[in-house]
Amino acid sequence: MTRSASPLLPIAYSDEVTAAKARGAPLVALESTIITHGMPYPGNLEMARSVERIIREEGAVPATIAVIDGVLHIGLDDAELEALAQTEGAMKVSRADLAFAIAERRTGATTVAATMIGAALAGIRVFATGGIGGVHRKAEETFDISADLEELARTAVIVVCAGAKAILDIPKTLEVLETRGVPVVTYDSPNFPAFWSRDSGLPSPLMLNSPAAIANFQAVRERLGIDGGMLVANPVPAENEIPRREMEIYIERALDNAERDEITGKEVTPYLLNTIFRLTDGRSLATNIALVENNARLAAEIAVAMAV
Amino acid sequence: MTRSASPLLPIAYSDEVTAAKARGAPLVALESTIITHGMPYPGNLEMARSVERIIREEGAVPATIAVIDGVLHIGLDDAELEALAQTEGAMKVSRADLAFAIAERRTGATTVAATMIGAALAGIRVFATGGIGGVHRKAEETFDISADLEELARTAVIVVCAGAKAILDIPKTLEVLETRGVPVVTYDSPNFPAFWSRDSGLPSPLMLNSPAAIANFQAVRERLGIDGGMLVANPVPAENEIPRREMEIYIERALDNAERDEITGKEVTPYLLNTIFRLTDGRSLATNIALVENNARLAAEIAVAMAV
Amino acid sequence: MTRSASPLLPIAYSDEVTAAKARGAPLVALESTIITHGMPYPGNLEMARSVERIIREEGAVPATIAVIDGVLHIGLDDAELEALAQTEGAMKVSRADLAFAIAERRTGATTVAATMIGAALAGIRVFATGGIGGVHRKAEETFDISADLEELARTAVIVVCAGAKAILDIPKTLEVLETRGVPVVTYDSPNFPAFWSRDSGLPSPLMLNSPAAIANFQAVRERLGIDGGMLVANPVPAENEIPRREMEIYIERALDNAERDEITGKEVTPYLLNTIFRLTDGRSLATNIALVENNARLAAEIAVAMAV
Ligand SMILES: [Mn+2]
Ligand SMILES: [Mn+2]
Ligand SMILES: [Mn+2]
């Protein structure tokens, strides 16, 4: 269902993306880590299909990005999506190792950073995700900061998210984005959201109230020759949110448990998310799905506005 | 008095800058935050005019950069300068939001970072300011670091200043500049200055003693293909300085007051500068004006040397 | 023995490098700080000659990089190598001051960062060194982080080393490399090495087991348009290593002595290395030479594989 564009760089566009590019239709990139590492089968497949459907309903074309057996896919057909949703042991690839997965003929799910690189390579300027990585709590001691922030400083893609995952240090994440010159625009709200919650308690650096305004802002950036990406923070709908006061209790408890159980390094984030899932009786996952769908809708609207 | 260069990118060059560019005359960029946020009217207007006059006396052409009602101005005529000096509520724009002010048709004063972007866009290679932003005190806890440092690492403009504002953490600011590969050249002094004081107590990474040597250094960088800017630190003249031992007392007191009054975030820097103004009976402002004028003179000399 | 390529940019290629470039032969860059600042004469000259010999034996051509009297040398003939090995007071140049040494007609030994810049300028894609700079211990307080990490994030050269010098904070160094998107590949071992020791106790982000695989990984990165360098960590041969448990005792003692003797700033690293030399009865130097030779061999093999 896909074609390889080059014998040297194994890249495959789905038929739908190929057709969209040919007619200049608006495209929205999607990451694959949420599919392979974010939720279990078959919920992950349902979420992935629902997000793609929303993007099509809004008049844009979805392009889920992943490395499958060493081929960089820009857009997956339904059989590929289903297979990826059942894959075990996929790498989680970022800027440092996207090319590694290709070179070593591995299967790799793309993080925000690697999806941005794939999107930019394919000429896709808008990307919908759940939450970006950021500055980890205690990063003042560990220096643990996601490569997503570096990528936002470098690569000209609009990333639509519900903020940074609230288990991170959000004030420090906003500071690093400011230092690196990344615009942070909250959609239709003066406050920066906190993933599961509509409000992090922190004012948003910038606010815009329409997809057209966001598209225009990005167009001016490009004409000025300002490179790097833009973060659009889209608060989860009120009916789906878990308010901040409530979430903070769960997050604190999850952090305490992680310390008690001596969880460190790469194990911390999945441990925290699982603990929060348990503490909220699964509401955190329902909110996660709702916010990804909400972001897909806004990303499609922005892509449509940019194509005008 | 100005013309718009493009319907897509609203940019307006002053007549003086247009003529200078046509004949290849040396240009010096100037920021506008110092006008709108740095001192009150009419002192700010007098300072702005005096700085422009000094640059002309040295044989170069000043280009004050600002966004006025959504148009990026490279060079202001006197009426525009006067209007800007009386503007209330201008945005303070950096890399992240320079394009935002243009897209949203706002008025924005350019920080060091945004002025560098505007200068580079207009082909202006030298820029005079008071002091750059840097690493804030307690940044090891807050991660509060100015986007000016990022811009110096990226954009090929020579920034002539009197060091970083001494309310910042100067040792850490020098470390970040070293890490990011930004040359720090102190003019005619072995020690890095501290804005109001000629000497921060820290050795300067590099020293040069003539505008021609600075121009030559930058020319070699460009030929090597090394991108990014250069910081030229120009100690305030001895007759205008407030010595470091004295300033440190005022700065410590201002920091104590800020803590007592629970000043946080973006409020800290203006609070500190106002407190220091009060504690020095206005001498800090007189020194500030003197050092900006001193920097304008050196910047013009460097621009002239680069045009040879 | 060398020719100047341009009157504007004083750059001189050795005859051997010129011939290699003409016939498309594989090249390996070498730094010069190790010669001028790393060990005393005549040991430094013997080491430099031995490293060059190893590269030639593997079918590649060595290009030692240095600034001599304001000329950027890409490749030194034997007389130049000998003279450099006896030079006193050479600058130690990084990204910020490589052009300064050229502009001011000084002699400068190139660090990892500056050697990468020289190599990229000369079209050399592989570089062998001992250990890279990184995040210094206590950098959470001092912000002291080597410009080598910035250069790895920017410049497309493969740097073959034995890890970061173990006097640094290795966990934080790996975090910064991850954040900046730099691939860290350990050669034929799952664990990241620690310069004098084969194992730092930390897992390596990536592992590859052949020069061809490393060459292929880099080729895919280039085809994807991913800029920046790659770190290849090559554990010192077992017969030459000083095991980690032993080294940690020496390093701790050296750090204690440095604190007792109030050594600060740029003095710390040479002080620590000298103390460790003394505490190990010179074994640390023998290991250092062995690992540089080991890295030269692997770098040559990678360069040969890339030329295929
Ligand atoms: Mn991390
Ligand atoms: Mn700040
Ligand atoms: Mn340092």
PDB file of N, CA and C in Angstrom, chain A residues 62-99:
ATOM      1  N   PRO A  62      -4.309  12.585   7.702  1.00  0.00           N
ATOM      2  CA  PRO A  62      -3.395  12.182   8.774  1.00  0.00           C
ATOM      3  C   PRO A  62      -2.164  11.460   8.219  1.00  0.00           C
ATOM      4  N   ALA A  63      -1.024  11.706   8.864  1.00  0.00           N
ATOM      5  CA  ALA A  63       0.215  11.018   8.493  1.00  0.00           C
ATOM      6  C   ALA A  63       0.879  10.522   9.767  1.00  0.00           C
ATOM      7  N   THR A  64       0.517   9.304  10.171  1.00  0.00           N
ATOM      8  CA  THR A  64       1.180   8.713  11.335  1.00  0.00           C
ATOM      9  C   THR A  64       2.583   8.303  10.916  1.00  0.00           C
ATOM     10  N   ILE A  65       3.547   8.648  11.745  1.00  0.00           N
ATOM     11  CA  ILE A  65       4.963   8.452  11.400  1.00  0.00           C
ATOM     12  C   ILE A  65       5.553   7.370  12.291  1.00  0.00           C
ATOM     13  N   ALA A  66       6.266   6.419  11.679  1.00  0.00           N
ATOM     14  CA  ALA A  66       6.909   5.339  12.435  1.00  0.00           C
ATOM     15  C   ALA A  66       7.982   4.710  11.560  1.00  0.00           C
ATOM     16  N   VAL A  67       8.953   4.091  12.199  1.00  0.00           N
ATOM     17  CA  VAL A  67       9.927   3.278  11.473  1.00  0.00           C
ATOM     18  C   VAL A  67       9.491   1.820  11.606  1.00  0.00           C
ATOM     19  N   ILE A  68       9.224   1.168  10.464  1.00  0.00           N
ATOM     20  CA  ILE A  68       8.809  -0.238  10.501  1.00  0.00           C
ATOM     21  C   ILE A  68       9.839  -1.051   9.728  1.00  0.00           C
ATOM     22  N   ASP A  69      10.484  -1.955  10.415  1.00  0.00           N
ATOM     23  CA  ASP A  69      11.517  -2.797   9.798  1.00  0.00           C
ATOM     24  C   ASP A  69      12.506  -1.961   8.982  1.00  0.00           C
ATOM     25  N   GLY A  70      12.927  -0.849   9.540  1.00  0.00           N
ATOM     26  CA  GLY A  70      13.952  -0.036   8.904  1.00  0.00           C
ATOM     27  C   GLY A  70      13.462   0.913   7.832  1.00  0.00           C
ATOM     28  N   VAL A  71      12.157   0.988   7.639  1.00  0.00           N
ATOM     29  CA  VAL A  71      11.611   1.927   6.647  1.00  0.00           C
ATOM     30  C   VAL A  71      10.857   3.042   7.384  1.00  0.00           C
ATOM     31  N   LEU A  72      11.200   4.276   7.061  1.00  0.00           N
ATOM     32  CA  LEU A  72      10.510   5.411   7.672  1.00  0.00           C
ATOM     33  C   LEU A  72       9.182   5.616   6.972  1.00  0.00           C
ATOM     34  N   HIS A  73       8.107   5.376   7.696  1.00  0.00           N
ATOM     35  CA  HIS A  73       6.769   5.512   7.116  1.00  0.00           C
ATOM     36  C   HIS A  73       6.195   6.883   7.429  1.00  0.00           C
ATOM     37  N   ILE A  74       5.697   7.540   6.382  1.00  0.00           N
ATOM     38  CA  ILE A  74       4.973   8.804   6.539  1.00  0.00           C
ATOM     39  C   ILE A  74       3.538   8.482   6.145  1.00  0.00           C
ATOM     40  N   GLY A  75       2.725   8.202   7.135  1.00  0.00           N
ATOM     41  CA  GLY A  75       1.368   7.711   6.873  1.00  0.00           C
ATOM     42  C   GLY A  75       1.370   6.187   6.877  1.00  0.00           C
ATOM     43  N   LEU A  76       0.407   5.633   7.620  1.00  0.00           N
ATOM     44  CA  LEU A  76       0.262   4.171   7.690  1.00  0.00           C
ATOM     45  C   LEU A  76      -1.119   3.814   7.160  1.00  0.00           C
ATOM     46  N   ASP A  77      -1.209   2.722   6.372  1.00  0.00           N
ATOM     47  CA  ASP A  77      -2.555   2.255   6.025  1.00  0.00           C
ATOM     48  C   ASP A  77      -3.099   1.459   7.206  1.00  0.00           C
ATOM     49  N   ASP A  78      -4.352   1.018   7.104  1.00  0.00           N
ATOM     50  CA  ASP A  78      -4.989   0.456   8.290  1.00  0.00           C
ATOM     51  C   ASP A  78      -4.312  -0.840   8.750  1.00  0.00           C
ATOM     52  N   ALA A  79      -3.840  -1.637   7.791  1.00  0.00           N
ATOM     53  CA  ALA A  79      -3.176  -2.896   8.175  1.00  0.00           C
ATOM     54  C   ALA A  79      -1.869  -2.587   8.917  1.00  0.00           C
ATOM     55  N   GLU A  80      -1.132  -1.572   8.444  1.00  0.00           N
ATOM     56  CA  GLU A  80       0.113  -1.192   9.120  1.00  0.00           C
ATOM     57  C   GLU A  80      -0.174  -0.644  10.519  1.00  0.00           C
ATOM     58  N   LEU A  81      -1.232   0.142  10.636  1.00  0.00           N
ATOM     59  CA  LEU A  81      -1.607   0.696  11.931  1.00  0.00           C
ATOM     60  C   LEU A  81      -1.932  -0.434  12.910  1.00  0.00           C
ATOM     61  N   GLU A  82      -2.690  -1.401  12.425  1.00  0.00           N
ATOM     62  CA  GLU A  82      -3.070  -2.523  13.287  1.00  0.00           C
ATOM     63  C   GLU A  82      -1.838  -3.331  13.701  1.00  0.00           C
ATOM     64  N   ALA A  83      -0.954  -3.574  12.742  1.00  0.00           N
ATOM     65  CA  ALA A  83       0.260  -4.337  13.060  1.00  0.00           C
ATOM     66  C   ALA A  83       1.112  -3.581  14.080  1.00  0.00           C
ATOM     67  N   LEU A  84       1.261  -2.272  13.876  1.00  0.00           N
ATOM     68  CA  LEU A  84       2.079  -1.494  14.812  1.00  0.00           C
ATOM     69  C   LEU A  84       1.458  -1.521  16.213  1.00  0.00           C
ATOM     70  N   ALA A  85       0.132  -1.463  16.262  1.00  0.00           N
ATOM     71  CA  ALA A  85      -0.545  -1.438  17.564  1.00  0.00           C
ATOM     72  C   ALA A  85      -0.311  -2.739  18.340  1.00  0.00           C
ATOM     73  N   GLN A  86       0.061  -3.803  17.627  1.00  0.00           N
ATOM     74  CA  GLN A  86       0.310  -5.089  18.294  1.00  0.00           C
ATOM     75  C   GLN A  86       1.798  -5.403  18.438  1.00  0.00           C
ATOM     76  N   THR A  87       2.642  -4.511  17.920  1.00  0.00           N
ATOM     77  CA  THR A  87       4.085  -4.747  18.000  1.00  0.00           C
ATOM     78  C   THR A  87       4.572  -4.673  19.445  1.00  0.00           C
ATOM     79  N   GLU A  88       5.408  -5.605  19.815  1.00  0.00           N
ATOM     80  CA  GLU A  88       6.047  -5.569  21.136  1.00  0.00           C
ATOM     81  C   GLU A  88       7.525  -5.203  20.933  1.00  0.00           C
ATOM     82  N   GLY A  89       8.061  -4.472  21.858  1.00  0.00           N
ATOM     83  CA  GLY A  89       9.500  -4.235  21.833  1.00  0.00           C
ATOM     84  C   GLY A  89       9.991  -3.256  20.784  1.00  0.00           C
ATOM     85  N   ALA A  90       9.113  -2.406  20.277  1.00  0.00           N
ATOM     86  CA  ALA A  90       9.592  -1.360  19.361  1.00  0.00           C
ATOM     87  C   ALA A  90      10.520  -0.424  20.127  1.00  0.00           C
ATOM     88  N   MET A  91      11.542   0.094  19.428  1.00  0.00           N
ATOM     89  CA  MET A  91      12.363   1.152  20.011  1.00  0.00           C
ATOM     90  C   MET A  91      11.503   2.413  20.141  1.00  0.00           C
ATOM     91  N   LYS A  92      11.908   3.291  21.041  1.00  0.00           N
ATOM     92  CA  LYS A  92      11.260   4.597  21.175  1.00  0.00           C
ATOM     93  C   LYS A  92      12.303   5.577  20.657  1.00  0.00           C
ATOM     94  N   VAL A  93      12.124   6.110  19.446  1.00  0.00           N
ATOM     95  CA  VAL A  93      13.231   6.853  18.827  1.00  0.00           C
ATOM     96  C   VAL A  93      13.028   8.358  18.870  1.00  0.00           C
ATOM     97  N   SER A  94      14.143   9.041  19.119  1.00  0.00           N
ATOM     98  CA  SER A  94      14.200  10.496  19.189  1.00  0.00           C
ATOM     99  C   SER A  94      15.218  10.974  18.137  1.00  0.00           C
ATOM    100  N   ARG A  95      15.632  12.249  18.205  1.00  0.00           N
ATOM    101  CA  ARG A  95      16.601  12.771  17.231  1.00  0.00           C
ATOM    102  C   ARG A  95      17.856  11.904  17.172  1.00  0.00           C
ATOM    103  N   ALA A  96      18.327  11.440  18.336  1.00  0.00           N
ATOM    104  CA  ALA A  96      19.604  10.737  18.368  1.00  0.00           C
ATOM    105  C   ALA A  96      19.545   9.385  17.670  1.00  0.00           C
ATOM    106  N   ASP A  97      18.383   8.728  17.665  1.00  0.00           N
ATOM    107  CA  ASP A  97      18.372   7.343  17.208  1.00  0.00           C
ATOM    108  C   ASP A  97      17.326   7.018  16.139  1.00  0.00           C
ATOM    109  N   LEU A  98      16.675   8.040  15.585  1.00  0.00           N
ATOM    110  CA  LEU A  98      15.762   7.790  14.460  1.00  0.00           C
ATOM    111  C   LEU A  98      16.515   7.102  13.320  1.00  0.00           C
ATOM    112  N   ALA A  99      17.657   7.646  12.958  1.00  0.00           N
ATOM    113  CA  ALA A  99      18.438   7.066  11.863  1.00  0.00           C
ATOM    114  C   ALA A  99      19.010   5.698  12.249  1.00  0.00           C
TER     115      ALA A  99
END
